[in-house]
Coordinates of C-alpha atoms in Angstrom, one line a residue:
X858 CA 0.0 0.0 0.0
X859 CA 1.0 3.5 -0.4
X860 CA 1.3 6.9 1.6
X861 CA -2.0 8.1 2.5
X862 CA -3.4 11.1 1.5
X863 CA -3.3 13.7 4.9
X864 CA -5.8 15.2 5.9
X865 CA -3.9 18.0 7.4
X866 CA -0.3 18.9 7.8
X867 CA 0.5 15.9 10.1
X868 CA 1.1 13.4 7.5
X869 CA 4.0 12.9 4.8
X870 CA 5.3 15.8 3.3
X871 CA 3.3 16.8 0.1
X872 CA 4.5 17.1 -3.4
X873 CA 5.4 20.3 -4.7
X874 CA 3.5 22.1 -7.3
X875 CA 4.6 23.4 -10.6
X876 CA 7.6 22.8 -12.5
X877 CA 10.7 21.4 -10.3
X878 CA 13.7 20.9 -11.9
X879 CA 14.8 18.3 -9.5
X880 CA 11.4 16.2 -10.3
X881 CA 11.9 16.7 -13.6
X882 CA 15.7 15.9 -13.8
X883 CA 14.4 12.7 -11.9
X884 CA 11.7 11.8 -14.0
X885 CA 14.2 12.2 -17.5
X886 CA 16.9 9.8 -15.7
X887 CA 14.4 7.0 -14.6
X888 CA 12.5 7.5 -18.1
X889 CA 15.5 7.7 -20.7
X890 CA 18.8 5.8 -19.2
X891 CA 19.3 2.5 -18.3
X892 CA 22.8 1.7 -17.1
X893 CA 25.6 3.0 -15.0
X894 CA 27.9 2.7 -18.0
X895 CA 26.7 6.0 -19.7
X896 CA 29.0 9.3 -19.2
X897 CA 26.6 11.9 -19.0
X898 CA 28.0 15.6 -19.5
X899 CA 26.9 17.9 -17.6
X900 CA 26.1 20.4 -20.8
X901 CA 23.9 17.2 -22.0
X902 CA 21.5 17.6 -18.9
X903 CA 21.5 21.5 -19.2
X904 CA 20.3 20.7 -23.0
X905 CA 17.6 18.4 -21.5
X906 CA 15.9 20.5 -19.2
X907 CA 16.5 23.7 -21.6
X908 CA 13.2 21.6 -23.5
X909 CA 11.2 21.9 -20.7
X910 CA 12.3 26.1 -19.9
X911 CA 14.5 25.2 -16.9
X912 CA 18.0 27.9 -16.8
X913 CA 21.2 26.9 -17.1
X914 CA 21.8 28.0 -13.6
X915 CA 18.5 25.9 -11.9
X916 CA 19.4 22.6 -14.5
X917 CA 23.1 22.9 -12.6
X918 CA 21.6 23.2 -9.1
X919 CA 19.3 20.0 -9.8
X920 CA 22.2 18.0 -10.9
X921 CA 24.2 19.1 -7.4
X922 CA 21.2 17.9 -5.7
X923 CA 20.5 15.1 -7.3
X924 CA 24.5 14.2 -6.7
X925 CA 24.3 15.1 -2.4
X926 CA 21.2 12.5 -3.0
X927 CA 23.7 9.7 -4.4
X928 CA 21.6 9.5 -7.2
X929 CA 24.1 10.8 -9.7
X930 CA 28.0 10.7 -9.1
X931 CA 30.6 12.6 -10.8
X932 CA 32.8 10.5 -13.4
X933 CA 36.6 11.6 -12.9
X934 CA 38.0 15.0 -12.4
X935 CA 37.7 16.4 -15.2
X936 CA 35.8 20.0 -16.5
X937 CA 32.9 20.3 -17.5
X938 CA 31.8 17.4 -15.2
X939 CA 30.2 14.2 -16.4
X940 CA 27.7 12.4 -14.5
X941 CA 26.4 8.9 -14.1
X942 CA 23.6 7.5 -12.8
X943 CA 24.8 5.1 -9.5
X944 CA 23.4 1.2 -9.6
X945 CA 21.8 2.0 -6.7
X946 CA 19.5 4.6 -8.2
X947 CA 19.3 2.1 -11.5
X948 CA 18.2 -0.2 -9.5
X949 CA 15.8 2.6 -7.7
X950 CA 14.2 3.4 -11.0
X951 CA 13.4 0.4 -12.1
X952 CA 11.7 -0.4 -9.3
X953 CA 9.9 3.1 -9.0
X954 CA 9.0 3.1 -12.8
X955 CA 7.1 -0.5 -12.6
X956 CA 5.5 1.0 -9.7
X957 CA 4.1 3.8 -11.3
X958 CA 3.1 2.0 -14.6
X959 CA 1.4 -0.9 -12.8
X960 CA -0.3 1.1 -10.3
X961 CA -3.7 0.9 -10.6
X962 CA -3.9 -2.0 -12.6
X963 CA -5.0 -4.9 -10.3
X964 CA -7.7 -4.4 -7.3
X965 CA -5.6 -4.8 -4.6
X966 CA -6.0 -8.2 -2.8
X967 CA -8.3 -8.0 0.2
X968 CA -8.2 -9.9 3.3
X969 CA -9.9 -7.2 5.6
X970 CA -6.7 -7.0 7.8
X971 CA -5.6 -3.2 9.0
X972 CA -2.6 -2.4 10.6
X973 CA -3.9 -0.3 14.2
X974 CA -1.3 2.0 16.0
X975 CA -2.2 4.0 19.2
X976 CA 0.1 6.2 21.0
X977 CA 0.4 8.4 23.5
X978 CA 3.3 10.9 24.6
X979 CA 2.5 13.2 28.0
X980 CA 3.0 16.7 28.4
X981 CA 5.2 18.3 31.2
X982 CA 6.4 21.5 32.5
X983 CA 7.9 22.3 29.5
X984 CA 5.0 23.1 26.8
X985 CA 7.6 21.8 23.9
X986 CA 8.9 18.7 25.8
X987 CA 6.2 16.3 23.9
X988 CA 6.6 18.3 20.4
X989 CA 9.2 17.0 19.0
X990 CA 8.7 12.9 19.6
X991 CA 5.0 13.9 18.8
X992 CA 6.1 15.6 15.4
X993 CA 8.6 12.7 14.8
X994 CA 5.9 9.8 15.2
X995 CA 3.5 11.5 13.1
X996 CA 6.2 11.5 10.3
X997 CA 7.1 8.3 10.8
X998 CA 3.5 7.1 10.3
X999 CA 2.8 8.8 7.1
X1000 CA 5.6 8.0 5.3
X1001 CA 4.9 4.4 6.5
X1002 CA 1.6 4.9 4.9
X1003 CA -0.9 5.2 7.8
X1004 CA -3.5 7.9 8.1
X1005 CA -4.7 9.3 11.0
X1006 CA -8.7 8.0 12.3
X1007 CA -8.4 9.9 15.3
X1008 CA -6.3 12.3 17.5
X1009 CA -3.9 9.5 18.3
X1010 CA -5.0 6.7 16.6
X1011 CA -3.4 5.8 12.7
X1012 CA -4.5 2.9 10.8
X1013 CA -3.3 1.2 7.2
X1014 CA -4.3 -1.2 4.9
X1015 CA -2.2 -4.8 5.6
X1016 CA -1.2 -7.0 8.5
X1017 CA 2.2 -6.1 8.2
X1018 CA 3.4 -4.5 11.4
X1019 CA 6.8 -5.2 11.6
X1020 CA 8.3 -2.0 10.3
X1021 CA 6.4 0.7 12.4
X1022 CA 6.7 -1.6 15.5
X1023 CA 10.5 -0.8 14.9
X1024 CA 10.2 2.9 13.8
X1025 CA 8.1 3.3 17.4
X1026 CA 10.9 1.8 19.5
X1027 CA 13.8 3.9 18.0
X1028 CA 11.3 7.0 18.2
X1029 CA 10.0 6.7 21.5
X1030 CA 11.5 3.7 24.1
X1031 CA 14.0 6.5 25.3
X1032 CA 10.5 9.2 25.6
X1033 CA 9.6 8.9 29.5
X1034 CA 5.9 8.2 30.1
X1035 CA 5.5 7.8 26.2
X1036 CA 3.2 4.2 25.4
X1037 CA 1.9 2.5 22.2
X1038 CA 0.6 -0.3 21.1
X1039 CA 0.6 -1.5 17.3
X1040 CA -2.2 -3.8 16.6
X1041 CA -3.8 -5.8 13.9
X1042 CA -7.4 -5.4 13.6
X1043 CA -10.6 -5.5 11.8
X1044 CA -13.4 -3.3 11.8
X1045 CA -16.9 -4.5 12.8
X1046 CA -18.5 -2.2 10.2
X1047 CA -15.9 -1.5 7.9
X1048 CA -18.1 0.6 5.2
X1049 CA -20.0 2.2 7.7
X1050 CA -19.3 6.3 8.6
X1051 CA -16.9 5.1 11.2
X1052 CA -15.0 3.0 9.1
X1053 CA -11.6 3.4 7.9
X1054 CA -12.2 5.3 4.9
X1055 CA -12.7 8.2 7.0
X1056 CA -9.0 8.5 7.8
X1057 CA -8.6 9.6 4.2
X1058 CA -9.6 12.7 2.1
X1059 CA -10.9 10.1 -0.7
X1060 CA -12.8 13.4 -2.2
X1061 CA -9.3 15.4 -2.5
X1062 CA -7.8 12.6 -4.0
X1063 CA -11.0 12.0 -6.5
X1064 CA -10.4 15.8 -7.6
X1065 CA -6.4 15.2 -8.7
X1066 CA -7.3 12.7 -10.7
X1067 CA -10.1 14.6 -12.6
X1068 CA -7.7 17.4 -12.8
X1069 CA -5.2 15.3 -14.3
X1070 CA -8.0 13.7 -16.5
X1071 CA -8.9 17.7 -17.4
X1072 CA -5.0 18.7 -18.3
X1073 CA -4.1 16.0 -20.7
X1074 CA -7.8 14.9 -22.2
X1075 CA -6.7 17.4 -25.1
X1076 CA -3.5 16.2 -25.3
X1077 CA -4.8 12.3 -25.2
X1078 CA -6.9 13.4 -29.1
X1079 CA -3.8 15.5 -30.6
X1080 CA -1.9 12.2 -29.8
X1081 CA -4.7 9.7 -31.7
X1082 CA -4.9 12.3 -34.4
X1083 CA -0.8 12.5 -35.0
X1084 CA -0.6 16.1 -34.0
X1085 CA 2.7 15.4 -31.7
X1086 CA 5.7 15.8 -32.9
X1087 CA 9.4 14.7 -31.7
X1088 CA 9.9 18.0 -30.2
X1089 CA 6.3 18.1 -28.4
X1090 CA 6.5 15.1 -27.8
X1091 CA 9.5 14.9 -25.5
X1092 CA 8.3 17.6 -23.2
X1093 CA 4.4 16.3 -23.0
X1094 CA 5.4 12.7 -22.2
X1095 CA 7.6 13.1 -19.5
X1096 CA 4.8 16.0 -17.9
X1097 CA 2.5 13.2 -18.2
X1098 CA 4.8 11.2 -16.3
X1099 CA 6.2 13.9 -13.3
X1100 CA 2.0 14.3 -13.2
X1101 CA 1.1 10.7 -13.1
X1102 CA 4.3 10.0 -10.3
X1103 CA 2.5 11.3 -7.0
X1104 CA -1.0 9.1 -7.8
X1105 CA 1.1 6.0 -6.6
X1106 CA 2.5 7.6 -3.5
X1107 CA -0.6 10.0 -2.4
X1108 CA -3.4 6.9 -3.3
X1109 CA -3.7 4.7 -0.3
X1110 CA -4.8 1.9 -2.9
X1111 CA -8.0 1.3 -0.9
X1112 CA -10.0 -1.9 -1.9
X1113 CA -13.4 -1.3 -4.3
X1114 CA -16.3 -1.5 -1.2
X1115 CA -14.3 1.5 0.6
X1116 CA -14.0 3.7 -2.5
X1117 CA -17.0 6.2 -4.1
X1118 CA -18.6 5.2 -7.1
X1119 CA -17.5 6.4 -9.5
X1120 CA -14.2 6.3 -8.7
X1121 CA -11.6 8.0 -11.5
X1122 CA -7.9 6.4 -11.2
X1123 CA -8.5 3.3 -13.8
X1124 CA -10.2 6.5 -16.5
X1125 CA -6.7 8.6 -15.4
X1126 CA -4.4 5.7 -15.7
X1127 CA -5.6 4.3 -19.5
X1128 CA -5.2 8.2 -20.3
X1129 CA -1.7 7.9 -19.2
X1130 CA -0.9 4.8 -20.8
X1131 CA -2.3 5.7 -23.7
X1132 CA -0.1 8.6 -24.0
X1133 CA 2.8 7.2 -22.6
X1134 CA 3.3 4.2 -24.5
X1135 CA 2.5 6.5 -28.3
X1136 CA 4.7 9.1 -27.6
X1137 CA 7.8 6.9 -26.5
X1138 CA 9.8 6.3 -29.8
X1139 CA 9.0 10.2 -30.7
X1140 CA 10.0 11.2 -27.3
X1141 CA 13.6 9.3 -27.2
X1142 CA 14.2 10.4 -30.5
X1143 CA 14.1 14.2 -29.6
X1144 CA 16.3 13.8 -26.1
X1145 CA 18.9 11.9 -28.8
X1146 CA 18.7 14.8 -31.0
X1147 CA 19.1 17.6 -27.9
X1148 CA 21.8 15.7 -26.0
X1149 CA 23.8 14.5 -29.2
X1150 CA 25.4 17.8 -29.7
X1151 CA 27.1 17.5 -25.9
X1152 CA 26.9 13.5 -25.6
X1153 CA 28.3 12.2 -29.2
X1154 CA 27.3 8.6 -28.1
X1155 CA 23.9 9.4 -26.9
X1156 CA 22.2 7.4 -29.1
X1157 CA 24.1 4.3 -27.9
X1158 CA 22.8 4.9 -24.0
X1159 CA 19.3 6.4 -24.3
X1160 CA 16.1 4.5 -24.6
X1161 CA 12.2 4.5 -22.9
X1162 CA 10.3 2.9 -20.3
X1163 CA 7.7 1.4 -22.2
X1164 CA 4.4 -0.7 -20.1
X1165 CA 4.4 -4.1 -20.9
X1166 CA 0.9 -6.1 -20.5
X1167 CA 1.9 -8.2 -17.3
X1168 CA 1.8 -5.7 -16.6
X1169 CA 5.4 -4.9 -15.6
X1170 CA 7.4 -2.0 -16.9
X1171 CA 10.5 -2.6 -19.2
X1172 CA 12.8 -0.2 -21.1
X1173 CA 13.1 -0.8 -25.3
X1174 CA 14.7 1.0 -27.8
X1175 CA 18.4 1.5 -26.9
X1176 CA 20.2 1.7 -23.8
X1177 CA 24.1 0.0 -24.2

């Protein structure tokens, strides 16, 4: 299961809006390369993002970040600095781009089992004293993918409860007077108003995916019509993409009897599909044709995801 959506600030962080260079950088590297062979100049990157109107100066600051991340690493000494992507974050992407393109494509299987957590951290002389284990739980639990039912209680989908048992102990074993439980549980009346679907804002996350259906509908027609070309083509793709990336992460992946009917994430995920899997030669094609001037042996290392009908993810094309 995936991170729940919050209902207020206490949850996991939430994705940024608008164009991020970092995102996008991320989204090109996961989309486009393939091994940890390819010596990437740093002028190739710059060339990249220029198709998507990101400076010089903000496509440099993405590749430093994306570098203190251990995502990239800098090939040799030499100036201007070439790049390649780490096995680790090979590996990363992989895993991250089936995830994204096989999200949404199988009900999840349902047994009915939820993972319970209840905690509770006194206050003392000190008004702050509680804040910061309080604050550091509450993270801890949304980015394990729990949602908050109640002031102190935080459910999730699973039976699983292994990994926030430990993320409670190293958070709060050392907190005096602090107690939790973790528990697995059912609910008595699970579709009821006092089931777990409450713990969610299932209407928020209902509106980003008709928003997303609402941005690329157009685009979805231009695509069956040929209207796209390389250079288009390039720059709409991997938007689809960076768009489509947070649905996996923000969508708790709740089974059928807890969601509204209708429910929009399988219309939004055949639009991105659809999209995604036309515009892919057209797309590699144009980053080959930016990067070439900087990278002579581009074509030899860049290729595209491409959904397969597992359905798993797999790159074609090229990719040494």
């Amino acid at each position: 299961m995936s991170v729940h959506v919050p209902r207020d600030d206490d949850g996991a962080p939430r994705a940024q809006a608008g164009p991020n260079p970092q995102h996008l950088l991320t989204t090109l590297l996961g989309e486009y390369l393939d091994s940890a062979d390819a010596s990437l100049p740093s002028m190739a990157v710059v060339a990249m993002l220029r198709e998507f109107g990101i400076s010089e100066p903000s496509a440099r600051a993405a590749l430093s970040r994306l570098t203190k991340r251990g995502l990239i690493a800098v090939r040799g000494s030499g100036r201007p600095p070439v790049y390649h992507l780490t096995p680790q974050a090979i590996a990363r992407h992989r895993v991250r781009m089936d995830h994204f393109l096989s999200f949404g494509a199988r009900p999840p299987r349902w047994t009915g089992d939820w993972v319970t957590v209840s905690f509770s951290i006194p206050q003392s002389g000190q008004a702050q004293s509680g804040q910061a284990p309080r604050h550091a739980v509450r993270k801890a639990l949304g980015a394990l993918g729990f949602a908050r039912l109640y002031d102190s209680v935080w459910i999730r989908p699973g039976s699983d409860s292994g990994p926030v048992t430990q993320a409670l102990r190293d958070i709060l074993d050392d907190v005096d007077g602090a107690r939790w439980s973790v528990m697995n549980t059912r609910f008595a009346e699970e579709t009821g108003p006092h089931g777990p679907a409450a713990a969610y804002d299932l209407a928020g996350l209902a509106s980003a995916y008709e928003a997303f259906l609402a941005q690329y509908s157009d685009l979805r027609v231009a695509v069956r019509n040929g209207e796209i070309d390389a250079t288009r083509a390039l720059v709409v793709r991997t938007s689809v993409m960076d768009s489509w990336r947070k649905f996996p992460d923000i969508d708790p992946n709740l089974p059928e009897h807890l969601l509204p009917v209708p429910w929009p994430r399988q219309a939004a995920r055949e639009l991105m599909l659809e999209i995604h899997s036309a515009l892919g030669s057209l797309a590699e094609a144009r980053l080959v044709e930016v990067a070439t001037p900087y990278w002579p042996d581009a074509a030899s290392w860049i290729t595209h995801f491409q959904a397969s009908e597992d359905p798993v993810a797999t790159f074609v094309g090229g990719g040494g």
